[in-house]
Coordinates of C-alpha atoms and ligand atoms in Angstrom, one line a residue:
X1 CA 11.4 7.5 22.0
X2 CA 9.6 4.9 19.8
X3 CA 7.1 2.7 21.5
X4 CA 7.2 -1.1 20.9
X5 CA 4.4 -2.1 18.4
X6 CA 3.5 -5.2 20.3
X7 CA 4.1 -6.4 23.9
X8 CA 7.4 -8.1 24.5
X9 CA 7.2 -11.8 25.2
X10 CA 7.8 -12.9 28.8
X11 CA 10.4 -15.4 27.9
X12 CA 13.5 -15.1 25.8
X13 CA 12.8 -13.1 22.6
X14 CA 12.3 -15.3 19.6
X15 CA 14.7 -14.9 16.7
X16 CA 13.2 -12.5 14.2
X17 CA 14.5 -14.2 11.1
X18 CA 16.6 -17.0 9.9
X19 CA 16.1 -20.8 10.2
X20 CA 14.5 -22.1 13.3
X21 CA 15.9 -25.0 15.4
X22 CA 14.0 -28.3 15.2
X23 CA 12.6 -27.7 18.6
X24 CA 11.3 -24.3 17.6
X25 CA 9.9 -25.7 14.4
X26 CA 8.1 -28.6 16.0
X27 CA 4.6 -27.3 16.9
X28 CA 3.4 -27.8 20.4
X29 CA 0.7 -30.5 20.5
X30 CA -2.1 -28.0 21.0
X31 CA -5.7 -29.2 21.2
X32 CA -6.0 -28.2 17.6
X33 CA -2.7 -29.9 16.5
X34 CA -3.6 -33.1 18.4
X35 CA -6.9 -33.2 16.5
X36 CA -5.1 -32.8 13.3
X37 CA -2.6 -35.6 14.0
X38 CA -5.5 -38.0 14.5
X39 CA -7.0 -36.8 11.2
X40 CA -3.8 -37.4 9.4
X41 CA -3.7 -41.0 10.7
X42 CA -7.2 -41.5 9.6
X43 CA -6.4 -40.2 6.2
X44 CA -3.7 -42.7 5.7
X45 CA -6.1 -45.5 6.4
X46 CA -8.7 -44.3 4.1
X47 CA -6.8 -43.7 0.9
X48 CA -8.8 -45.1 -2.0
X49 CA -12.0 -45.7 -0.1
X50 CA -14.8 -43.2 -0.1
X51 CA -16.9 -45.3 2.2
X52 CA -13.9 -45.5 4.5
X53 CA -13.7 -41.7 4.4
X54 CA -17.2 -41.5 5.8
X55 CA -16.4 -44.0 8.5
X56 CA -13.2 -42.2 9.4
X57 CA -15.0 -38.9 9.7
X58 CA -17.4 -40.5 12.1
X59 CA -14.5 -42.0 14.0
X60 CA -12.7 -38.7 14.3
X61 CA -16.0 -37.0 15.2
X62 CA -16.4 -39.3 18.2
X63 CA -13.8 -37.1 19.9
X64 CA -10.1 -37.8 19.9
X65 CA -9.7 -35.9 23.1
X66 CA -12.3 -38.0 24.8
X67 CA -15.1 -35.5 24.5
X68 CA -17.4 -38.0 23.0
X69 CA -20.2 -35.5 22.9
X70 CA -18.8 -33.0 20.4
X71 CA -20.4 -34.7 17.4
X72 CA -19.6 -34.2 13.8
X73 CA -18.7 -30.6 14.1
X74 CA -15.3 -31.6 15.5
X75 CA -14.5 -34.2 12.9
X76 CA -11.8 -34.6 10.3
X77 CA -12.8 -35.8 6.8
X78 CA -9.8 -37.4 5.1
X79 CA -8.5 -35.3 2.2
X80 CA -6.9 -38.2 0.3
X81 CA -8.9 -40.9 -1.4
X82 CA -10.0 -42.3 -4.8
X83 CA -12.5 -39.4 -5.1
X84 CA -12.2 -35.9 -3.8
X85 CA -13.9 -35.3 -0.5
X86 CA -16.9 -33.0 -0.5
X87 CA -18.9 -34.9 -3.0
X88 CA -20.4 -38.0 -1.3
X89 CA -18.9 -37.3 2.1
X90 CA -21.8 -36.1 4.4
X91 CA -22.9 -32.6 3.5
X92 CA -21.8 -30.1 6.2
X93 CA -23.9 -27.1 7.3
X94 CA -21.8 -24.3 5.8
X95 CA -20.4 -23.4 2.4
X96 CA -17.9 -20.9 1.1
X97 CA -17.6 -21.4 -2.7
X98 CA -15.0 -19.5 -4.7
X99 CA -14.4 -19.1 -8.4
X100 CA -10.8 -18.1 -9.5
X101 CA -9.3 -16.8 -12.7
X102 CA -5.7 -17.3 -13.7
X103 CA -3.9 -14.0 -14.2
X104 CA -2.9 -13.2 -17.7
X105 CA 0.7 -13.4 -16.8
X106 CA 0.2 -17.0 -15.6
X107 CA 0.9 -20.0 -17.7
X108 CA 1.3 -23.8 -17.3
X109 CA 4.1 -23.5 -14.7
X110 CA 2.1 -21.2 -12.5
X111 CA -1.0 -23.4 -12.7
X112 CA 1.0 -26.4 -11.6
X113 CA 2.7 -24.6 -8.8
X114 CA -0.7 -23.2 -7.7
X115 CA -2.3 -26.6 -7.6
X116 CA 0.7 -28.0 -5.7
X117 CA 0.6 -25.2 -3.1
X118 CA -3.2 -25.4 -2.8
X119 CA -2.9 -29.2 -2.2
X120 CA -0.3 -28.8 0.5
X121 CA -2.4 -26.2 2.2
X122 CA -5.6 -28.3 1.9
X123 CA -3.9 -31.2 3.6
X124 CA -3.2 -29.0 6.6
X125 CA -6.5 -27.2 6.6
X126 CA -8.7 -30.3 6.3
X127 CA -6.7 -31.9 9.2
X128 CA -7.4 -28.9 11.4
X129 CA -3.9 -27.7 11.3
X130 CA -2.6 -24.2 10.6
X131 CA -0.6 -23.7 7.3
X132 CA 3.2 -23.7 7.5
X133 CA 4.6 -22.2 10.7
X134 CA 1.1 -21.1 11.6
X135 CA -0.4 -17.7 12.6
X136 CA 1.9 -16.9 15.6
X137 CA 4.9 -19.1 15.6
X138 CA 6.7 -17.7 12.5
X139 CA 9.3 -14.9 12.4
X140 CA 8.1 -11.6 13.7
X141 CA 9.3 -9.7 10.7
X142 CA 7.4 -11.8 8.1
X143 CA 3.7 -12.1 7.5
X144 CA 2.4 -15.3 9.2
X145 CA 1.9 -18.4 7.0
X146 CA -1.6 -18.7 8.3
X147 CA -4.1 -15.9 8.8
X148 CA -5.1 -17.2 12.3
X149 CA -8.8 -16.9 12.6
X150 CA -9.2 -20.7 12.8
X151 CA -6.9 -21.0 15.8
X152 CA -8.7 -22.9 18.6
X153 CA -11.3 -24.2 16.2
X154 CA -11.6 -27.9 15.2
X155 CA -11.4 -29.1 11.7
X156 CA -15.2 -29.0 11.6
X157 CA -15.4 -31.6 8.9
X158 CA -13.8 -29.2 6.4
X159 CA -13.7 -30.5 2.9
X160 CA -12.0 -28.7 0.0
X161 CA -13.1 -29.8 -3.5
X162 CA -11.2 -28.4 -6.5
X163 CA -12.6 -28.0 -10.0
X164 CA -11.0 -26.9 -13.3
X165 CA -12.9 -24.7 -15.7
X166 CA -13.2 -25.3 -19.5
X167 CA -11.3 -22.0 -20.2
X168 CA -8.1 -23.7 -19.0
X169 CA -8.3 -26.0 -22.0
X170 CA -9.0 -23.3 -24.6
X171 CA -7.3 -20.3 -26.2
X172 CA -7.2 -17.2 -24.1
X173 CA -8.1 -13.8 -25.5
X174 CA -5.6 -11.2 -24.6
X175 CA -6.5 -7.8 -23.1
X176 CA -4.9 -5.9 -25.9
X177 CA -6.8 -7.9 -28.5
X178 CA -5.6 -11.2 -30.2
X179 CA -5.4 -14.6 -28.6
X180 CA -2.9 -16.8 -27.0
X181 CA -3.2 -20.4 -28.2
X182 CA -3.5 -23.1 -25.5
X183 CA -1.7 -21.1 -22.7
X184 CA -1.7 -24.1 -20.3
X185 CA -0.9 -26.8 -22.8
X186 CA -4.0 -28.7 -21.9
X187 CA -6.1 -28.7 -25.0
X188 CA -5.4 -32.3 -25.9
X189 CA -6.3 -33.4 -22.4
X190 CA -9.8 -32.0 -22.5
X191 CA -12.5 -34.8 -22.1
X192 CA -14.9 -34.9 -25.1
X193 CA -17.9 -34.6 -22.8
X194 CA -16.6 -31.3 -21.2
X195 CA -18.9 -29.1 -23.3
X196 CA -20.0 -25.7 -22.1
X197 CA -23.5 -25.3 -20.6
X198 CA -25.9 -23.9 -23.1
X199 CA -28.2 -21.0 -22.2
X200 CA -31.5 -22.1 -20.7
X201 CA -35.0 -20.6 -20.8
X202 CA -35.4 -17.9 -18.1
X203 CA -31.6 -17.6 -17.5
X204 CA -30.8 -14.1 -16.2
X205 CA -27.1 -14.8 -15.6
X206 CA -24.9 -12.1 -14.2
X207 CA -21.4 -12.3 -15.6
X208 CA -20.1 -11.2 -12.2
X209 CA -21.3 -14.6 -10.7
X210 CA -20.7 -16.8 -13.7
X211 CA -17.8 -19.0 -14.8
X212 CA -14.2 -19.1 -13.7
X213 CA -10.9 -21.0 -14.5
X214 CA -10.8 -22.8 -11.1
X215 CA -13.3 -23.4 -8.3
X216 CA -12.9 -24.4 -4.7
X217 CA -15.9 -25.7 -2.7
X218 CA -15.2 -25.3 1.0
X219 CA -17.7 -27.0 3.2
X220 CA -17.5 -27.2 7.0
X221 CA -19.7 -27.3 10.0
X222 CA -18.3 -24.0 11.2
X223 CA -18.5 -21.0 8.8
X224 CA -15.3 -19.5 10.1
X225 CA -13.4 -22.6 9.2
X226 CA -14.8 -22.6 5.6
X227 CA -14.1 -18.9 5.2
X228 CA -10.6 -19.3 6.7
X229 CA -9.8 -22.0 4.1
X230 CA -10.9 -19.9 1.1
X231 CA -9.2 -16.8 2.4
X232 CA -5.9 -18.7 2.8
X233 CA -6.2 -20.4 -0.6
X234 CA -6.8 -16.9 -2.1
X235 CA -3.8 -15.5 -0.3
X236 CA -1.7 -18.4 -1.6
X237 CA -2.9 -17.8 -5.1
X238 CA -1.7 -14.2 -5.1
X239 CA 0.3 -13.4 -8.2
X240 CA -1.0 -16.4 -10.1
X241 CA -4.8 -16.3 -9.8
X242 CA -7.5 -14.2 -8.1
X243 CA -11.0 -14.7 -6.8
X244 CA -13.6 -13.5 -9.3
X245 CA -16.6 -14.3 -7.3
X246 CA -17.6 -16.2 -4.2
X247 CA -20.6 -17.3 -2.3
X248 CA -21.4 -18.0 1.3
X249 CA -24.0 -20.6 2.1
X250 CA -25.7 -21.7 5.3
X251 CA -28.0 -24.7 5.9
X252 CA -27.4 -27.5 3.5
X253 CA -30.2 -28.3 1.1
X254 CA -29.5 -31.9 0.6
X255 CA -28.5 -35.1 2.3
X256 CA -25.6 -37.1 0.8
X257 CA -25.9 -40.0 3.2
X258 CA -28.8 -42.1 4.5
X259 CA -27.7 -41.3 8.0
X260 CA -28.5 -37.6 7.5
X261 CA -31.9 -36.0 8.2
X262 CA -33.4 -34.3 5.2
X263 CA -32.9 -30.5 5.6
X264 CA -35.2 -27.7 4.3
X265 CA -34.7 -25.0 1.7
X266 CA -35.8 -21.4 2.1
X267 CA -39.3 -22.3 0.6
X268 CA -39.7 -24.4 3.7
X269 CA -39.7 -27.7 1.9
X270 CA -37.6 -30.8 2.6
X271 CA -34.8 -30.9 0.0
X272 CA -32.6 -33.8 -0.8
X273 CA -35.1 -36.6 -0.2
X274 CA -34.5 -38.4 -3.6
X275 CA -30.9 -37.4 -3.8
X276 CA -28.2 -39.9 -4.7
X277 CA -26.7 -41.0 -1.4
X278 CA -23.2 -42.2 -0.5
X279 CA -24.5 -45.7 0.3
X280 CA -25.8 -46.2 -3.3
X281 CA -22.5 -47.4 -4.7
X282 CA -24.0 -48.5 -8.0
X283 CA -25.9 -45.3 -8.6
X284 CA -22.7 -43.3 -7.8
X285 CA -20.7 -45.3 -10.4
X286 CA -23.5 -44.7 -12.9
X287 CA -24.4 -41.1 -12.3
X288 CA -21.6 -39.3 -10.4
X289 CA -18.1 -40.7 -11.1
X290 CA -16.6 -40.3 -14.5
X291 CA -15.7 -43.8 -15.9
X292 CA -14.0 -42.9 -19.2
X293 CA -12.0 -40.2 -21.0
X294 CA -8.5 -39.0 -20.0
X295 CA -7.1 -40.7 -16.9
X296 CA -7.1 -37.5 -14.8
X297 CA -10.9 -37.2 -14.8
X298 CA -11.7 -40.9 -14.3
X299 CA -13.0 -41.3 -10.7
X300 CA -13.7 -37.5 -10.8
X301 CA -16.9 -35.8 -11.6
X302 CA -18.4 -32.6 -13.1
X303 CA -19.6 -29.8 -10.8
X304 CA -22.4 -27.5 -11.8
X305 CA -23.1 -24.5 -9.7
X306 CA -26.2 -22.4 -10.2
X307 CA -27.0 -19.3 -8.1
X308 CA -30.8 -19.3 -8.0
X309 CA -32.5 -16.3 -6.6
X310 CA -35.8 -17.1 -4.9
X311 CA -38.6 -14.5 -4.7
X312 CA -39.5 -15.6 -1.2
X313 CA -41.8 -12.6 -0.6
X314 CA -44.1 -13.8 -3.5
X315 CA -43.8 -17.4 -2.3
X316 CA -44.8 -16.4 1.2
X317 CA -48.0 -14.9 -0.1
X318 CA -49.1 -18.1 -1.9
X319 CA -51.4 -20.6 -0.3
X320 CA -50.0 -23.8 1.2
X321 CA -52.0 -25.7 -1.4
X322 CA -50.3 -23.8 -4.3
X323 CA -46.8 -24.3 -2.7
X324 CA -47.4 -28.0 -2.5
X325 CA -48.7 -28.1 -6.1
X326 CA -45.6 -26.4 -7.3
X327 CA -43.2 -28.8 -5.6
X328 CA -45.4 -31.9 -5.9
X329 CA -44.8 -32.9 -2.3
X330 CA -46.3 -32.0 1.1
X331 CA -44.6 -29.3 3.0
X332 CA -44.8 -31.1 6.3
X333 CA -43.5 -34.6 5.8
X334 CA -42.2 -34.2 2.3
X335 CA -44.2 -37.1 0.9
X336 CA -45.3 -37.1 -2.7
X337 CA -48.8 -35.7 -3.3
X338 CA -49.8 -39.1 -4.8
X339 CA -49.6 -40.4 -1.2
X340 CA -47.3 -42.1 1.2
X341 CA -44.4 -40.9 3.4
X342 CA -41.2 -39.0 2.6
X343 CA -39.5 -41.9 0.9
X344 CA -42.5 -43.3 -1.0
X345 CA -41.9 -43.2 -4.8
X346 CA -44.2 -40.7 -6.4
X347 CA -47.0 -42.1 -8.5
X348 CA -47.3 -39.7 -11.4
X349 CA -50.3 -41.5 -12.9
X350 CA -52.5 -41.3 -9.8
X351 CA -55.5 -39.1 -10.3
X352 CA -57.6 -37.1 -7.8
X353 CA -61.3 -37.6 -7.5
X354 CA -61.7 -33.9 -8.3
X355 CA -59.9 -34.4 -11.6
X356 CA -56.3 -34.1 -12.8
X357 CA -53.3 -35.9 -11.6
X358 CA -52.4 -35.8 -7.9
X359 CA -48.9 -34.5 -8.8
X360 CA -49.4 -31.6 -11.1
X361 CA -48.0 -31.8 -14.7
X362 CA -45.8 -28.8 -14.0
X363 CA -44.7 -29.9 -10.5
X364 CA -41.0 -29.7 -9.9
X365 CA -40.5 -33.3 -8.7
X366 CA -42.4 -34.6 -11.7
X367 CA -40.2 -32.8 -14.2
X368 CA -37.0 -33.4 -12.4
X369 CA -37.7 -37.1 -11.8
X370 CA -35.5 -39.7 -13.5
X371 CA -38.5 -41.3 -15.2
X372 CA -38.9 -38.1 -17.1
X373 CA -35.2 -37.7 -17.8
X374 CA -34.0 -41.0 -19.4
X375 CA -33.2 -42.3 -15.9
X376 CA -30.8 -39.5 -15.0
X377 CA -30.0 -38.8 -11.4
X378 CA -27.9 -35.9 -10.1
X379 CA -26.1 -35.7 -6.8
X380 CA -27.3 -32.4 -5.3
X381 CA -25.2 -30.6 -2.7
X382 CA -26.5 -27.1 -2.5
X383 CA -26.9 -24.5 0.2
X384 CA -29.3 -21.7 1.2
X385 CA -28.0 -18.2 1.0
X386 CA -29.1 -14.7 1.9
X387 CA -27.1 -11.8 0.4
X388 CA -28.5 -8.9 2.3
X389 CA -31.6 -7.2 0.9
X390 CA -32.7 -4.7 -1.8
X391 CA -34.1 -1.2 -1.4
X392 CA -37.6 -2.6 -1.7
X393 CA -37.2 -4.4 1.5
X394 CA -36.9 -7.8 -0.1
X395 CA -34.3 -10.3 1.1
X396 CA -31.6 -11.4 -1.4
X397 CA -32.4 -15.0 -0.7
X398 CA -31.8 -18.1 -2.8
X399 CA -30.4 -21.5 -3.3
X400 CA -26.8 -22.0 -4.3
X401 CA -27.5 -25.1 -6.3
X402 CA -24.6 -27.5 -6.7
X403 CA -24.8 -30.8 -8.5
X404 CA -22.2 -33.5 -9.3
X405 CA -22.7 -35.7 -12.4
X406 CA -20.6 -38.0 -14.5
X407 CA -21.4 -36.0 -17.6
X408 CA -22.4 -32.3 -17.8
X409 CA -25.1 -33.3 -20.3
X410 CA -27.0 -34.9 -17.4
X411 CA -27.5 -31.5 -15.8
X412 CA -28.4 -30.0 -19.2
X413 CA -31.1 -32.7 -19.7
X414 CA -32.7 -32.1 -16.3
X415 CA -32.5 -28.3 -16.5
X416 CA -34.1 -28.3 -20.0
X417 CA -36.9 -30.5 -18.6
X418 CA -37.5 -27.8 -16.0
X419 CA -38.5 -25.3 -18.7
X420 CA -42.2 -25.7 -17.8
X421 CA -41.6 -26.1 -14.1
X422 CA -44.2 -24.3 -12.0
X423 CA -41.3 -23.3 -9.7
X424 CA -40.0 -20.9 -12.4
X425 CA -42.5 -18.3 -11.3
X426 CA -40.6 -18.0 -8.0
X427 CA -37.0 -18.4 -9.0
X428 CA -34.4 -16.9 -11.3
X429 CA -31.0 -18.4 -12.2
X430 CA -28.5 -15.5 -11.8
X431 CA -25.2 -17.3 -11.7
X432 CA -23.7 -20.4 -13.3
X433 CA -20.5 -22.4 -13.6
X434 CA -19.3 -25.8 -14.8
X435 CA -16.0 -27.3 -13.6
X436 CA -14.3 -30.7 -14.1
X437 CA -13.4 -32.2 -10.8
X438 CA -10.3 -34.4 -11.0
X439 CA -10.2 -37.7 -9.3
X440 CA -9.0 -37.9 -5.7
X441 CA -5.6 -37.3 -4.5
X442 CA -3.2 -40.1 -3.4
X443 CA -0.3 -39.8 -1.0
X444 CA 2.3 -37.3 -2.2
X445 CA 0.1 -36.2 -5.1
X446 CA -1.3 -32.8 -5.9
X447 CA -4.8 -32.2 -7.2
X448 CA -5.1 -32.8 -10.9
X449 CA -1.5 -34.0 -11.1
X450 CA -2.3 -36.7 -13.8
X451 CA -3.4 -33.9 -16.1
X452 CA 0.2 -32.7 -16.4
X453 CA 2.0 -36.1 -16.5
Ligands
HEM501 C1 -34.5 -22.8 -6.1 C2 -34.5 -23.8 -6.9 C3 -34.9 -25.2 -6.5 C4 -35.7 -25.6 -5.4 C5 -36.3 -24.7 -4.3 C6 -35.8 -27.0 -5.5 C7 -36.5 -27.8 -4.6 C8 -36.7 -29.2 -4.6 C9 -37.5 -29.9 -3.7 C10 -38.2 -29.4 -2.5 C11 -37.4 -31.2 -4.1 C12 -38.1 -32.4 -3.5 C13 -37.3 -33.2 -2.5 C14 -36.1 -33.9 -3.0 O1 -36.2 -35.0 -3.6 O2 -35.0 -33.4 -2.9 C15 -36.5 -31.3 -5.3 C16 -36.2 -32.4 -6.0 C17 -35.4 -32.4 -7.1 N1 -34.8 -31.3 -7.7 FE1 -35.0 -29.4 -7.2 N2 -35.1 -27.5 -6.5 C18 -34.5 -26.4 -7.2 C19 -33.8 -26.4 -8.3 C20 -33.4 -27.5 -9.0 C21 -32.5 -27.6 -10.1 C22 -31.9 -26.4 -10.8 C23 -32.4 -28.9 -10.5 C24 -31.6 -29.5 -11.6 C25 -31.5 -29.0 -12.8 C26 -33.2 -29.7 -9.5 C27 -33.2 -31.0 -9.6 C28 -34.0 -31.8 -8.7 C29 -34.0 -33.2 -8.7 C30 -33.3 -34.1 -9.7 C31 -34.9 -33.6 -7.7 C32 -35.3 -35.1 -7.4 C33 -36.5 -35.5 -8.2 C34 -36.9 -36.9 -7.8 O3 -36.1 -37.8 -8.1 O4 -37.9 -37.1 -7.2 N3 -33.7 -28.8 -8.6 N4 -36.1 -30.0 -5.6

């Protein structure tokens, strides 16, 4: 006699296939669903206003169930808006970043359907709801619409930010040799500024963590929520695109709002002090949001990701004085070595009585500073990572650097200026990617829709 594979339900058995009645389809207002419903309402109010998005996040975070104490980890960041969420919305604590490639059998139709399906899923996920009929409420004889590991967890301020790689706009080389011209029919829609990143001094890029046709940046205050989102988007992509590499990150290394405390990177220094912040509307318009070019990218941005390995074992053996010289700031408060507190502007001309400038000529903050880079500012949004360890007993630690800029050339200028950076002795760039991030999604739209109109 065959054993049942799962316990029988106590109540009437559910139909195993076929359409469900409206009552069955309507999800019970679970804690999670209630939370999501509030998030959806907030999203409606916030369309077209990034500042509103921040405010709504705080509103949702204050606890729709009356908790009041749960804080930001319970919040909902609206998915819709003039700009995609996950750029200026407050940086969360955790990251799961994924790069995808379109399958060779996939063309324009598959790309459109994938972006449609991803958008529909993202609307649910960012509101703290399960996808489709959820993990346990669907027919028993079909795989669930949602993988289930986020059941019972709040939205955790999840943001999903989507980027399009330059390869989507170019010819595709075929596996058996030859090329397919413009497989997605997008070549004419490519912005002129979307040039590939050049190779930089000291690059040691691993092709296994470089490039990709599409990227998804999932940030949340709960790692399981971020991983759940990428896992489900990957599942939805099956047959059209596949993950080629991904990166987990913990501990943000920047602040994107003046209300956030400056966090620390794995060198132990405050990181994000001089970052562009959400409150700096003029600076965002100048340095982060794309203002010209094809309509689909206006209001969007360009995302650069650099996987930067940090030789923390060498770093940990250097003196505090050397560490501060390399960065150009104090390790404690994070103030510039020219004097003052964390937010005092560095004075690069200031000299020490013992000779030389207070901020070394090769210090990171000197070379990265806007005054040394034609006024350029980047919006940094990176995360610490540790990918296990090597056989020598060294941790695979680093910074998964992410920056948003209105033109990829802004990153190129700053990265080139870092050629003589004293920091180069302690870091190696091992992965890289550049993606165009379409403007935000309006009601009923899918990500990048204007690209195909
Ligand atoms: C592992 C690699 C890196 C580490 C550990 C690091 C660390 C830091 C630290 C501690 C600061 C000072 C605090 C702050 O203003 O945020 C800083 C500033 C900065 N970094 Fe980096 N950074 C790294 C890579 C990069 C890269 C690749 C870029 C861009 C190409 C970059 C661009 C900047 C900029 C623009 C600033 C602000 C400079 C200013 O306006 O004062 N950093 N970084």
